[in-house]
Tab-separated table of C-alpha atoms in Angstrom:
chain	number	residue	atom	x	y	z
A	8	MET	CA	-139.246	-88.757	-31.167
A	9	THR	CA	-136.896	-90.164	-29.182
A	10	GLU	CA	-134.498	-89.368	-32.609
A	11	LYS	CA	-135.367	-85.684	-32.537
A	12	LEU	CA	-134.771	-85.294	-28.757
A	13	ASN	CA	-131.303	-86.883	-28.865
A	14	ARG	CA	-130.785	-84.072	-32.193
A	15	LEU	CA	-131.702	-81.655	-29.945
A	16	LYS	CA	-129.567	-82.461	-27.185
A	17	ASP	CA	-126.473	-82.744	-29.831
A	18	GLN	CA	-127.384	-79.224	-30.702
A	19	PHE	CA	-127.360	-77.930	-27.146
A	20	ARG	CA	-124.147	-79.774	-26.423
A	21	GLY	CA	-122.804	-78.037	-29.777
A	22	LEU	CA	-123.986	-74.312	-28.365
A	23	GLU	CA	-122.773	-74.698	-24.994
A	24	ALA	CA	-119.182	-75.482	-26.588
A	25	GLY	CA	-119.531	-73.094	-28.271
A	26	LEU	CA	-120.797	-70.496	-25.689
A	27	ALA	CA	-117.277	-71.579	-23.888
A	28	GLU	CA	-115.116	-71.037	-26.908
A	29	ALA	CA	-116.776	-67.280	-26.919
A	30	LEU	CA	-116.368	-67.006	-23.568
A	31	SER	CA	-113.079	-67.681	-23.758
A	32	ILE	CA	-112.019	-65.505	-26.537
A	33	GLN	CA	-114.003	-62.730	-24.967
A	34	LEU	CA	-111.936	-63.339	-21.785
A	35	ASN	CA	-108.631	-63.409	-23.972
A	36	LYS	CA	-109.499	-60.403	-25.758
A	37	GLY	CA	-110.327	-58.421	-22.851
A	38	SER	CA	-106.946	-59.058	-20.866
A	39	GLU	CA	-105.421	-58.375	-24.387
A	40	CYS	CA	-107.550	-55.271	-24.047
A	41	GLU	CA	-106.561	-54.711	-20.517
A	42	ARG	CA	-102.722	-55.030	-21.430
A	43	THR	CA	-102.953	-52.481	-24.359
A	44	SER	CA	-104.658	-50.256	-21.909
A	45	GLU	CA	-101.991	-50.508	-19.458
A	46	SER	CA	-99.158	-50.552	-21.906
A	47	ILE	CA	-100.716	-47.361	-23.280
A	48	SER	CA	-100.679	-45.563	-19.879
A	49	SER	CA	-97.486	-46.617	-19.263
A	50	ALA	CA	-96.064	-44.626	-22.959
A	51	THR	CA	-98.194	-41.647	-21.911
A	52	THR	CA	-96.735	-41.609	-18.439
A	53	THR	CA	-93.326	-42.360	-19.847
A	54	ASN	CA	-93.784	-39.421	-22.550
A	55	GLU	CA	-95.010	-36.895	-20.486
A	56	GLN	CA	-91.714	-37.896	-18.272
A	57	LEU	CA	-89.641	-37.015	-20.920
A	58	ASN	CA	-91.641	-34.000	-21.790
A	59	ASN	CA	-90.503	-32.894	-18.314
A	60	LEU	CA	-86.579	-34.436	-18.495
A	61	VAL	CA	-86.716	-32.304	-21.686
A	62	MET	CA	-87.963	-28.756	-20.303
A	63	ASP	CA	-85.596	-29.330	-17.190
A	64	GLN	CA	-82.622	-29.785	-19.911
A	65	ARG	CA	-83.530	-27.009	-21.566
A	66	THR	CA	-83.971	-25.032	-18.404
A	67	ARG	CA	-80.659	-25.871	-17.199
A	68	ARG	CA	-78.839	-25.578	-20.637
A	69	ASP	CA	-80.241	-21.724	-20.388
A	70	GLU	CA	-79.562	-21.450	-16.791
A	71	TYR	CA	-75.737	-22.948	-17.737
A	72	ALA	CA	-75.562	-20.714	-21.028
A	73	ASN	CA	-76.169	-17.813	-18.873
A	74	VAL	CA	-73.970	-18.764	-16.142
A	75	ILE	CA	-70.400	-19.166	-18.742
A	76	SER	CA	-71.453	-15.579	-20.377
A	77	LYS	CA	-71.013	-14.100	-17.527
A	78	GLN	CA	-68.058	-16.335	-16.569
A	79	LEU	CA	-66.838	-15.342	-19.835
A	80	GLU	CA	-67.574	-11.648	-19.218
A	81	ALA	CA	-65.721	-12.411	-15.883
A	82	VAL	CA	-62.899	-13.744	-17.760
A	83	GLU	CA	-62.440	-10.997	-20.293
A	84	THR	CA	-62.315	-8.426	-17.816
A	85	LEU	CA	-60.078	-9.978	-15.772
A	86	GLU	CA	-57.577	-10.333	-18.812
A	87	ALA	CA	-57.763	-6.547	-19.506
A	88	ASN	CA	-56.900	-5.932	-16.058
A	89	ILE	CA	-53.966	-8.542	-15.779
A	90	ASP	CA	-52.667	-7.118	-19.152
A	91	ALA	CA	-52.623	-3.722	-17.667
A	92	THR	CA	-51.366	-4.755	-14.311
A	93	GLY	CA	-48.924	-6.863	-16.348
A	94	GLU	CA	-47.511	-4.399	-18.748
A	95	LYS	CA	-47.556	-1.736	-15.974
A	96	ASN	CA	-45.362	-4.399	-14.245
A	97	LEU	CA	-43.460	-4.567	-16.544
A	98	ASP	CA	-42.501	-1.241	-17.497
A	99	GLU	CA	-41.618	-0.576	-13.897
A	100	ALA	CA	-39.466	-3.647	-13.996
A	101	ILE	CA	-37.706	-2.444	-16.922
A	102	THR	CA	-37.613	0.851	-15.405
A	103	TRP	CA	-36.014	-0.751	-11.694
A	104	TYR	CA	-33.319	-2.478	-13.805
A	105	ASN	CA	-31.848	0.724	-15.912
A	106	LYS	CA	-32.243	3.197	-12.498
A	107	PHE	CA	-30.721	0.549	-9.720
A	108	LEU	CA	-28.650	-2.367	-11.821
A	109	GLY	CA	-28.210	-0.572	-15.283
A	110	PHE	CA	-29.848	-3.274	-17.373
A	111	ARG	CA	-30.946	-2.657	-20.479
A	112	VAL	CA	-31.948	-4.846	-23.790
A	113	VAL	CA	-30.874	-3.555	-27.337
A	114	ALA	CA	-32.825	-4.769	-29.983
A	115	GLY	CA	-30.630	-4.985	-33.574
A	116	GLU	CA	-28.476	-7.613	-35.056
A	117	GLY	CA	-29.121	-9.898	-32.538
A	118	VAL	CA	-30.079	-8.805	-28.758
A	119	LYS	CA	-27.687	-7.075	-26.609
A	120	PHE	CA	-27.877	-7.129	-23.025
A	121	VAL	CA	-25.721	-3.846	-21.610
A	122	PHE	CA	-25.000	-3.587	-17.877
A	123	ASN	CA	-23.581	-0.838	-16.315
A	124	LYS	CA	-23.313	-0.049	-12.362
A	125	VAL	CA	-20.989	-3.476	-12.626
A	126	ASN	CA	-17.691	-1.972	-11.369
A	127	MET	CA	-18.077	0.282	-8.571
A	128	GLN	CA	-14.884	2.546	-8.939
A	129	SER	CA	-16.144	3.329	-12.352
A	130	PRO	CA	-20.584	2.751	-12.385
A	131	ASP	CA	-20.522	4.478	-16.072
A	132	ASN	CA	-18.440	1.480	-17.967
A	133	GLU	CA	-20.850	-0.832	-19.518
A	134	TYR	CA	-20.090	-4.458	-20.105
A	135	LEU	CA	-22.420	-6.168	-22.645
A	136	PHE	CA	-23.209	-9.286	-24.517
A	137	CYS	CA	-25.214	-10.030	-27.428
A	138	MET	CA	-26.828	-13.178	-28.391
A	139	LYS	CA	-28.696	-14.234	-31.793
A	140	VAL	CA	-31.113	-17.431	-32.114
A	141	THR	CA	-30.135	-19.430	-35.183
A	142	LYS	CA	-32.620	-22.511	-35.869
A	143	ASP	CA	-33.473	-22.406	-32.433
A	144	LYS	CA	-29.987	-22.550	-30.918
A	145	TYR	CA	-28.434	-19.131	-28.828
A	146	SER	CA	-25.233	-17.984	-30.065
A	147	LEU	CA	-22.889	-15.501	-28.332
A	148	ILE	CA	-21.822	-13.428	-31.317
A	149	GLN	CA	-20.224	-10.483	-28.810
A	150	CYS	CA	-18.917	-9.800	-25.967
A	151	ASP	CA	-17.241	-7.067	-23.932
A	152	PRO	CA	-14.978	-7.893	-21.933
A	153	LEU	CA	-14.279	-11.520	-23.405
A	154	LEU	CA	-15.291	-13.978	-20.413
A	155	LYS	CA	-13.423	-17.544	-19.528
A	156	ASP	CA	-16.429	-20.762	-19.986
A	157	SER	CA	-18.611	-18.556	-22.020
A	158	GLU	CA	-18.853	-21.703	-24.685
A	159	GLU	CA	-20.010	-23.843	-21.962
A	160	LEU	CA	-22.351	-21.031	-20.575
A	161	VAL	CA	-23.879	-21.173	-23.811
A	162	LYS	CA	-24.084	-25.268	-23.899
A	163	ASP	CA	-25.967	-25.109	-21.074
A	164	LEU	CA	-28.255	-22.085	-22.048
A	165	ASN	CA	-29.245	-24.723	-25.472
A	166	CYS	CA	-29.752	-26.843	-22.880
A	167	THR	CA	-31.758	-25.600	-20.112
A	168	ASN	CA	-33.384	-22.381	-22.564
A	169	ASP	CA	-33.177	-20.525	-18.983
A	170	LEU	CA	-32.444	-17.079	-20.376
A	171	PHE	CA	-32.932	-15.601	-17.474
A	172	LYS	CA	-30.297	-17.765	-15.499
A	173	PHE	CA	-27.440	-16.902	-18.101
A	174	VAL	CA	-28.572	-13.437	-18.098
A	175	ARG	CA	-27.345	-13.495	-13.945
A	176	ILE	CA	-24.454	-15.746	-14.351
A	177	MET	CA	-23.093	-13.273	-16.917
A	178	ARG	CA	-23.323	-10.089	-14.634
A	179	ALA	CA	-21.902	-12.261	-12.115
A	180	ARG	CA	-19.014	-12.839	-14.224
A	181	PHE	CA	-18.702	-9.252	-15.152
A	182	GLN	CA	-18.405	-8.427	-11.399
A	183	ALA	CA	-15.856	-11.000	-10.934
A	184	ALA	CA	-13.701	-9.282	-14.172
A	185	ALA	CA	-14.472	-5.846	-12.763
A	186	THR	CA	-12.755	-7.101	-9.120
A	187	LYS	CA	-9.262	-8.118	-11.025
A	188	GLY	CA	-9.431	-4.991	-12.800
A	189	VAL	CA	-10.291	-6.191	-16.364
A	190	HIS	CA	-12.543	-3.606	-18.535
A	191	PRO	CA	-14.687	-3.802	-21.397
A	192	ALA	CA	-12.853	-3.325	-24.352
A	193	SER	CA	-15.462	-3.455	-27.153
A	194	SER	CA	-14.534	-7.120	-28.065
A	195	PHE	CA	-16.421	-9.790	-30.180
A	196	CYS	CA	-16.348	-12.672	-28.930
A	197	PRO	CA	-16.144	-15.698	-31.238
A	198	ASP	CA	-19.572	-17.714	-32.768
A	199	THR	CA	-19.468	-20.492	-30.195
A	200	SER	CA	-21.104	-22.854	-32.846
A	201	SER	CA	-17.980	-22.277	-34.520
A	202	ILE	CA	-15.048	-22.229	-31.974
A	203	THR	CA	-11.750	-23.297	-33.522
A	204	ALA	CA	-8.255	-24.130	-31.479
A	205	SER	CA	-7.105	-20.604	-33.263
A	206	SER	CA	-9.882	-18.529	-31.436
A	207	PRO	CA	-8.278	-16.086	-29.356
A	208	PRO	CA	-8.228	-16.814	-25.454
A	209	ALA	CA	-10.908	-15.679	-23.118
A	210	LEU	CA	-9.935	-13.775	-20.225
A	211	SER	CA	-10.260	-15.515	-17.127
A	212	VAL	CA	-12.393	-14.040	-14.067
A	213	ASP	CA	-11.124	-16.601	-11.601
A	214	THR	CA	-6.971	-15.500	-11.967
A	215	THR	CA	-5.622	-15.670	-8.593
A	216	SER	CA	-3.006	-12.796	-9.107
A	217	GLU	CA	-3.975	-9.016	-9.893
A	218	SER	CA	-0.830	-8.315	-11.985
A	219	THR	CA	-1.674	-11.639	-14.373
A	220	SER	CA	-5.107	-10.062	-14.843
A	221	ASN	CA	-3.541	-6.905	-15.845
A	222	GLN	CA	-1.242	-8.154	-18.126
A	223	SER	CA	-3.753	-10.652	-19.698
A	224	HIS	CA	-6.134	-7.213	-20.090
A	225	SER	CA	-3.536	-5.098	-21.859
A	226	ARG	CA	-2.430	-8.070	-24.126
A	227	SER	CA	-6.254	-8.393	-24.827
A	228	ARG	CA	-6.724	-4.613	-25.697
A	229	SER	CA	-3.880	-4.598	-27.843
A	230	LYS	CA	-5.163	-7.158	-30.012
A	231	ASN	CA	-8.741	-5.587	-29.505
A	232	GLN	CA	-7.039	-2.768	-31.328
A	233	ASP	CA	-5.751	-4.712	-34.246
A	234	MET	CA	-8.746	-6.472	-35.032
A	235	HIS	CA	-10.800	-3.025	-34.838
A	236	ALA	CA	-8.384	-1.329	-37.219
A	237	LYS	CA	-8.534	-4.123	-39.631
A	238	ARG	CA	-12.331	-3.718	-39.123
A	239	GLY	CA	-12.192	-0.654	-40.260
A	240	ARG	CA	-10.768	-1.533	-43.678
A	241	THR	CA	-13.374	-4.425	-43.909
A	242	PRO	CA	-17.002	-3.918	-45.638
A	243	ARG	CA	-20.163	-4.207	-42.577
A	244	SER	CA	-21.344	-7.245	-44.429
A	245	ALA	CA	-17.964	-8.942	-44.633
A	246	ALA	CA	-17.329	-7.992	-40.722
A	247	SER	CA	-20.732	-8.619	-39.144
A	248	PRO	CA	-22.383	-11.496	-40.779
A	249	LEU	CA	-25.396	-11.228	-37.853
A	250	ALA	CA	-28.398	-12.587	-38.524
A	251	THR	CA	-31.370	-10.337	-39.311
A	252	PRO	CA	-33.991	-8.873	-36.764
A	253	SER	CA	-36.666	-11.275	-38.356
A	254	SER	CA	-34.808	-14.404	-37.854
A	255	MET	CA	-34.375	-13.812	-33.992
A	256	ARG	CA	-36.518	-16.314	-32.429
A	257	ARG	CA	-39.691	-14.881	-30.661
A	258	SER	CA	-38.664	-16.014	-26.980
A	259	PRO	CA	-40.789	-15.187	-24.032
A	260	ARG	CA	-37.315	-14.157	-22.499
A	261	PHE	CA	-36.662	-11.560	-25.510
A	262	VAL	CA	-40.212	-9.472	-24.832
A	263	ALA	CA	-38.372	-6.929	-22.886
A	264	VAL	CA	-36.633	-6.014	-25.749
A	265	ASP	CA	-39.877	-4.777	-27.551
A	266	ALA	CA	-40.848	-2.991	-24.008
A	267	GLY	CA	-37.181	-2.026	-23.721
A	268	ASN	CA	-37.927	0.017	-26.953
A	269	ARG	CA	-40.813	1.791	-25.633
A	270	HIS	CA	-38.264	3.409	-23.365
């Protein structure tokens, strides 16, 4: 009897231990289940937040696309207005230069800049110089009348690429020459890229004596007449080895050429 009771006690203690272990496992499973539920809930919340963020980003994208589309339309309209206004202003500027300064640009073998209204005593006299561009380098191929230091002016032009400044300086030099009694005589300037010691001397617009200037002008006119007589017996292709119009650099400063031709 006592032995049987001891066996029952041992079984009871084994059942208690198994129950305790089962309860522990149940608690662990419950905790794990809670953590899984919390993770699922957090993932669901994150998913909803991401969905809301995606919807918000799509809404903003559509708004930005709409704004950009309107801005592009506005820019296109503005550019069209600017182009029309710029062309009108360019035409007005060309007209103004032609009317009040006697300035015009002639396209051909090189770009010729022609001025009248330089000499107030003879406003119809045309002073001119002709430029060409070869391999992005300016060259003075004609100047009437010849001016002193034109080579240095062209070198400065090639350094600064400021054609507007060069044109202003040339007109000022023509005015100074006119006050000294120097008049245009259809003379060709040597190419400044190949000037040699045998090149004819240019007239100075800084002479201090009126008589000296007139004598220089007379000698220049005589030389020019000889040059014209020789040129009349020389084929045009040999006398004017100029660049073709297609070799001219399409500088923004030559835009006025095309506009000038329209007038």
